[in-house]
XYZ file of C-alpha atoms in Angstrom:
458
model
C 78.886 129.348 22.302
C 78.850 131.547 19.192
C 75.800 132.826 17.327
C 76.368 130.372 14.447
C 76.477 127.393 16.826
C 73.310 128.534 18.624
C 71.550 128.852 15.258
C 72.648 125.333 14.281
C 71.397 123.895 17.567
C 68.088 125.704 17.199
C 67.636 124.360 13.678
C 68.348 120.813 14.886
C 65.539 121.109 17.418
C 62.957 122.317 14.908
C 60.331 119.773 13.985
C 58.663 121.749 11.227
C 59.098 123.363 7.860
C 57.296 126.554 6.886
C 55.125 126.489 3.775
C 53.928 130.079 3.328
C 56.300 130.323 0.344
C 54.550 127.481 -1.525
C 52.803 128.778 -4.633
C 49.387 127.442 -3.584
C 49.697 128.989 -0.109
C 50.841 132.314 -1.551
C 47.696 132.427 -3.700
C 45.581 131.363 -0.735
C 47.049 134.008 1.594
C 46.619 136.649 -1.095
C 42.972 135.677 -1.536
C 42.381 135.835 2.240
C 43.900 139.312 2.426
C 41.756 140.557 -0.464
C 38.660 139.195 1.298
C 39.537 141.258 4.374
C 40.916 138.677 6.787
C 43.218 140.123 9.448
C 45.581 137.737 11.191
C 48.290 138.153 13.773
C 51.445 138.965 11.781
C 53.410 136.541 13.943
C 51.607 133.563 12.409
C 52.686 131.469 9.450
C 51.637 128.117 8.038
C 53.969 125.181 8.593
C 54.112 121.396 8.307
C 54.986 119.703 11.607
C 56.508 116.252 12.034
C 53.860 115.109 14.520
C 50.643 116.859 13.470
C 51.095 117.644 9.776
C 49.981 121.078 8.605
C 49.363 123.658 11.300
C 50.084 127.223 12.342
C 53.445 128.421 13.668
C 54.247 131.602 15.556
C 57.505 133.369 14.683
C 57.407 135.487 17.841
C 56.087 135.032 21.352
C 52.308 135.215 21.691
C 50.832 136.267 25.029
C 47.405 135.592 26.581
C 44.746 137.927 25.250
C 46.269 138.320 21.784
C 43.949 138.037 18.823
C 44.970 135.229 16.486
C 42.792 136.262 13.565
C 39.740 138.187 12.569
C 37.500 137.010 9.720
C 34.724 138.973 8.030
C 31.493 136.985 8.308
C 31.315 137.005 4.498
C 34.602 135.066 4.449
C 33.068 132.152 6.366
C 30.683 129.526 5.047
C 27.726 129.577 7.398
C 23.947 129.558 7.363
C 23.780 133.056 5.834
C 26.108 132.000 2.996
C 23.736 129.216 2.033
C 20.574 131.297 2.361
C 21.999 134.122 0.228
C 22.983 131.725 -2.579
C 19.699 131.854 -4.505
C 20.818 129.426 -7.220
C 21.511 126.816 -4.563
C 18.238 127.494 -2.730
C 16.327 127.134 -5.995
C 17.351 123.474 -6.135
C 14.751 122.992 -3.402
C 12.327 125.779 -4.267
C 12.080 125.075 -7.998
C 11.207 121.412 -7.728
C 8.435 119.035 -8.767
C 8.310 117.938 -5.138
C 7.194 120.190 -2.295
C 10.609 119.822 -0.690
C 10.106 122.131 2.277
C 7.127 120.098 3.429
C 7.971 116.612 2.178
C 11.453 116.657 3.688
C 10.671 118.792 6.734
C 13.135 118.102 9.591
C 14.726 115.307 7.529
C 18.433 116.225 7.462
C 21.007 117.779 9.753
C 22.448 121.206 9.054
C 25.847 119.533 8.705
C 24.397 117.440 5.880
C 23.022 120.563 4.187
C 26.444 122.210 4.580
C 28.001 119.142 2.953
C 25.661 119.395 -0.016
C 26.506 123.081 -0.352
C 30.227 122.301 -0.220
C 29.685 119.716 -2.974
C 27.840 122.385 -4.968
C 30.855 124.713 -4.607
C 33.328 121.946 -5.370
C 31.831 121.010 -8.737
C 32.181 124.638 -9.886
C 35.965 124.298 -9.887
C 37.866 127.526 -10.548
C 34.587 129.312 -11.325
C 33.688 129.281 -7.638
C 34.560 132.309 -5.500
C 35.639 129.760 -2.857
C 37.990 127.900 -5.211
C 41.249 128.771 -3.403
C 39.749 127.786 -0.061
C 38.499 124.492 -1.478
C 41.955 123.833 -2.923
C 43.460 124.293 0.564
C 41.323 121.480 1.992
C 42.580 117.893 2.375
C 41.654 115.442 -0.364
C 40.950 112.706 2.169
C 40.359 112.286 5.891
C 41.679 109.945 8.568
C 38.464 109.004 10.357
C 37.626 105.279 10.835
C 34.569 105.755 8.604
C 36.950 105.221 5.666
C 38.456 101.944 6.911
C 38.231 98.862 4.694
C 35.665 96.217 5.608
C 38.237 93.521 6.486
C 39.911 95.847 8.992
C 36.560 96.873 10.476
C 36.035 93.255 11.469
C 38.650 93.715 14.200
C 37.823 97.241 15.374
C 36.276 97.796 18.813
C 32.484 97.900 19.018
C 32.465 101.489 20.350
C 34.236 102.677 17.201
C 31.912 100.594 15.036
C 28.858 102.101 16.737
C 29.974 105.630 15.822
C 30.739 104.596 12.240
C 27.293 103.009 11.975
C 25.594 106.248 13.092
C 27.687 108.269 10.649
C 26.770 105.931 7.792
C 23.073 106.169 8.652
C 23.184 109.981 8.595
C 25.247 110.160 5.410
C 23.277 107.505 3.512
C 19.841 108.842 4.437
C 20.741 112.461 3.612
C 22.534 111.467 0.393
C 19.448 109.687 -0.966
C 17.199 112.591 0.026
C 19.472 115.064 -1.761
C 19.778 112.754 -4.756
C 15.985 112.626 -5.024
C 15.706 116.411 -4.680
C 18.340 116.940 -7.384
C 16.622 114.503 -9.721
C 13.371 116.429 -9.366
C 14.607 120.011 -9.459
C 13.372 122.162 -12.332
C 16.213 124.663 -11.976
C 17.916 125.392 -15.305
C 21.061 126.757 -13.715
C 24.222 125.354 -15.339
C 25.919 124.733 -11.995
C 22.911 122.808 -10.702
C 23.056 120.607 -13.818
C 26.760 119.975 -13.139
C 25.943 119.082 -9.536
C 23.326 116.563 -10.682
C 25.884 114.900 -12.955
C 28.729 114.910 -10.418
C 26.794 114.127 -7.223
C 28.267 110.820 -6.063
C 28.554 109.223 -2.656
C 32.341 109.656 -2.629
C 32.279 113.439 -3.189
C 29.452 113.810 -0.676
C 31.379 111.792 1.930
C 34.388 114.040 1.345
C 32.207 117.130 1.828
C 30.517 115.705 4.921
C 33.819 115.003 6.672
C 35.228 118.340 5.559
C 32.444 119.949 7.564
C 32.723 117.343 10.316
C 36.443 117.782 10.905
C 36.844 121.503 10.235
C 33.716 123.394 11.304
C 33.716 125.716 14.310
C 30.897 126.830 16.586
C 29.300 130.063 15.415
C 26.005 131.312 16.843
C 24.286 133.813 14.551
C 20.854 133.657 16.166
C 21.182 137.196 17.550
C 22.031 138.542 14.120
C 19.419 136.780 11.992
C 15.874 135.626 12.741
C 15.729 131.848 12.356
C 12.429 131.315 14.159
C 10.119 131.494 11.154
C 11.716 129.534 8.340
C 8.750 127.605 6.929
C 9.343 129.122 3.482
C 13.121 128.713 3.689
C 15.236 125.654 2.919
C 16.048 125.596 6.644
C 12.642 123.968 7.051
C 14.217 120.668 6.019
C 16.837 120.611 8.804
C 16.246 118.896 12.146
C 18.790 120.684 14.342
C 20.448 124.090 14.761
C 22.653 126.072 12.372
C 25.469 126.968 14.775
C 28.447 125.739 12.760
C 30.647 127.442 10.194
C 33.677 126.799 8.005
C 36.394 129.401 8.586
C 39.310 129.562 6.120
C 42.769 129.547 7.746
C 41.309 129.222 11.237
C 40.542 125.584 10.442
C 44.271 124.974 9.919
C 45.023 125.507 13.623
C 45.351 122.145 15.343
C 43.776 120.990 18.610
C 45.328 120.730 22.043
C 43.345 119.834 25.187
C 45.365 122.328 27.228
C 44.773 125.219 24.834
C 42.300 127.880 25.919
C 40.720 130.343 23.553
C 37.714 132.583 23.139
C 35.689 133.465 20.065
C 33.690 136.637 19.577
C 31.177 137.784 17.023
C 31.961 141.468 16.544
C 29.099 143.579 15.170
C 30.176 147.181 14.490
C 26.688 148.543 13.845
C 23.146 147.778 14.862
C 22.373 144.463 13.188
C 19.850 142.293 14.945
C 17.188 139.736 14.025
C 17.434 140.219 10.266
C 14.728 138.275 8.490
C 15.874 135.502 6.171
C 14.228 137.234 3.203
C 16.284 140.398 3.835
C 19.744 138.868 3.980
C 22.491 140.359 1.794
C 26.286 140.611 1.774
C 26.310 144.360 2.421
C 24.548 143.860 5.752
C 27.326 141.562 6.972
C 30.231 143.718 5.832
C 30.467 145.013 9.412
C 30.242 141.626 11.146
C 33.472 139.873 12.114
C 34.369 136.556 13.706
C 37.375 136.870 15.995
C 39.384 134.344 18.012
C 41.691 135.145 20.942
C 44.117 132.881 22.761
C 44.488 132.613 26.522
C 47.830 130.809 26.262
C 51.496 131.674 25.913
C 53.195 130.387 22.756
C 56.961 130.678 22.571
C 58.703 131.687 19.328
C 58.836 128.959 16.662
C 56.284 126.719 18.338
C 52.952 125.511 17.046
C 49.862 127.518 17.968
C 46.882 125.475 19.170
C 43.239 126.006 19.947
C 40.900 123.665 21.820
C 37.992 122.088 19.966
C 36.479 121.143 23.332
C 37.345 118.611 26.030
C 36.942 115.263 24.275
C 37.888 111.634 24.776
C 39.811 109.846 22.043
C 36.802 107.941 20.719
C 35.336 111.258 19.612
C 38.681 112.641 18.448
C 39.486 109.722 16.131
C 35.933 109.215 14.795
C 35.049 112.896 14.348
C 38.413 114.568 13.664
C 40.783 111.750 12.711
C 43.533 112.102 15.312
C 44.528 110.525 18.641
C 45.860 112.210 21.792
C 48.188 110.087 23.966
C 47.573 109.976 27.737
C 44.056 111.372 27.454
C 42.560 111.122 30.942
C 39.041 111.493 29.505
C 39.140 108.071 27.844
C 36.817 105.346 29.074
C 35.499 101.914 28.107
C 31.718 101.850 27.798
C 29.298 98.996 28.417
C 25.648 98.743 27.423
C 23.026 97.878 30.008
C 21.949 94.984 27.774
C 25.454 93.483 27.794
C 25.710 93.829 31.579
C 22.252 92.267 32.037
C 23.202 89.373 29.746
C 26.387 88.797 31.715
C 24.541 88.860 35.053
C 22.071 86.283 33.746
C 24.989 84.051 32.723
C 26.123 84.260 36.347
C 22.700 83.264 37.635
C 21.709 86.832 38.597
C 18.344 87.892 37.171
C 17.130 91.393 37.917
C 13.575 91.538 39.226
C 10.864 93.844 37.881
C 11.272 96.042 40.957
C 15.018 96.301 40.402
C 14.540 97.165 36.724
C 12.000 99.853 37.593
C 14.398 101.330 40.153
C 17.306 101.195 37.670
C 15.315 102.888 34.895
C 13.796 105.553 37.140
C 17.268 106.555 38.395
C 18.895 106.430 34.943
C 21.290 103.682 36.004
C 20.880 101.921 32.646
C 22.866 104.674 30.883
C 26.446 106.018 30.975
C 27.927 102.730 32.148
C 31.678 102.867 31.745
C 35.062 102.281 33.345
C 37.806 104.910 33.203
C 41.208 105.250 34.835
C 39.482 106.160 38.114
C 37.232 103.115 38.121
C 33.504 102.629 37.675
C 31.292 105.465 36.501
C 28.728 106.742 39.007
C 25.880 105.009 37.189
C 27.777 101.742 36.838
C 28.552 101.788 40.536
C 24.927 102.559 41.325
C 23.694 99.752 39.065
C 25.903 97.225 40.862
C 24.678 98.519 44.208
C 21.139 97.690 43.106
C 22.310 94.244 42.005
C 23.987 93.468 45.326
C 22.049 95.381 47.977
C 18.515 96.035 46.696
C 16.980 93.295 48.855
C 19.337 93.816 51.798
C 17.109 95.287 54.525
C 20.097 96.856 56.270
C 20.983 98.990 53.218
C 18.880 101.856 51.855
C 20.111 101.840 48.252
C 18.113 104.909 47.233
C 19.544 106.968 50.057
C 23.053 105.625 49.599
C 23.043 106.540 45.888
C 22.925 110.239 46.692
C 25.175 110.238 49.713
C 28.839 111.067 49.991
C 29.489 107.399 50.762
C 29.266 106.356 47.124
C 32.611 105.751 45.420
C 33.918 103.723 42.527
C 36.380 101.413 44.273
C 34.236 98.979 46.276
C 35.965 95.635 45.811
C 32.779 93.641 46.419
C 30.989 95.482 43.629
C 33.984 95.397 41.293
C 34.214 91.617 41.715
C 30.676 91.177 40.355
C 31.698 92.294 36.863
C 35.403 91.401 36.854
C 34.801 88.262 34.721
C 32.931 90.389 32.141
C 35.742 92.947 32.135
C 38.306 90.177 31.730
C 36.438 88.785 28.718
C 36.331 92.257 27.157
C 40.061 92.628 27.821
C 40.880 89.319 26.124
C 38.848 90.248 23.032
C 40.505 93.665 22.852
C 43.985 92.158 22.983
C 43.090 89.625 20.283
C 41.705 92.379 18.054
C 44.774 94.572 18.555
C 47.041 91.641 17.644
C 45.100 91.044 14.426
C 45.135 94.731 13.478
C 48.887 94.878 14.053
C 49.436 92.078 11.527
C 48.190 94.237 8.645
C 50.958 95.513 6.408
C 51.230 99.171 5.412
C 49.530 100.505 8.523
C 47.626 103.698 7.763
C 47.007 106.567 10.179
C 43.402 105.445 10.691
C 44.361 101.924 11.705
C 47.132 103.240 13.960
C 44.670 105.549 15.703
C 42.233 102.676 16.288
C 45.034 100.496 17.667
C 46.192 103.301 19.961
C 42.688 103.792 21.338
C 42.127 100.076 21.854
C 45.483 99.815 23.636
C 44.335 102.623 25.920
C 41.197 100.585 26.611
C 43.448 97.654 27.536
C 45.326 99.856 30.013
C 42.061 101.044 31.601
C 40.646 97.539 32.001
C 43.912 96.065 33.283
C 44.086 98.771 35.929
C 40.503 98.073 36.977
C 41.181 94.351 37.367
C 44.389 94.910 39.351
C 42.884 97.480 41.750
């Protein structure tokens, strides 16, 4: 076979097109270089048939190679927000005592979303403009599904959406109130007040949600005494960051990588009041791969071992054949079913169940019943059997998830769930112009069908 024929065959096998020559990407790459980002010269941006935009390697990458190295000042993190005095003044120059009135009221992700909105409304005047332009205009999480489609989506997906809506709605109205009462005369703040809508805030929230990476800066800055800082309003930690270019690398469950915060000089426990860009000029965020990537293949990192419910609701994509998937059941639904079968748990049984945590983490996966589900059914069947010490058996090696007698107790409930899932999938499949979000929900619900069918057959 000649060189020309080999080249043709190789081109036929390629499932991507490179995009580093696109005008927008050229500007973006140039901006990254000027900001001091160092990346492996084997990497290039590409659009893949199966995953969309991602990162391609032109040459073989070996375990231990650094993929990229970002100056801390090129990431949007807690220090970025705290050093932006105009943004902080939204809260500090206010007719309301924001730091006290809204103490522990919002998540750091919500605050990051507000900050991203603040940057977005600045347009080309923002130093982050080229990064913002590189971000998607919309996201593929079920949060954005239409109401008529939501009527047929599984309850587990709906439960996540409901929690997301609660967080987004509550934080949006808090920020709206803060903006309406700020006395800041900054032009950008005035623009933010005029442009702050639910739709732009939702976009910002899911930008952070889908693209942030873990970054722990607690050894670099002192975040223990923040009563006079806007961090006083957050209710969780600040260990997330947006990292340009790095957030374009897609997820694979088999990818292994390591991140490092590289500090080239003695920087430790800097007080919030003393933060400045010069201090962080010698702090870098680096990511290394532990995998082998062959030439002209997509480079992946792992966002963490996750089941598909989390992947589709938090990141907007689905992984086929994910062994971490499971179908969950609430204790209330199991109790209701048992009552319908004439089985009423006694006070003693309920006390035992609660004290051993058997009312939580009830699910069925491809291996069968979860430990807690199995334990709960043991209490149902054997609690009053004098020949069985349920408490002792729970923590013995004898416990397993494939006891036919226990499985049979809930098989009718599982069968009902299976029927409803199949009906919902059929209705979702009738919708014309299937979008990625709907397809992901259908794929997950079909996986649930597989799990439950296997349980019933075993």
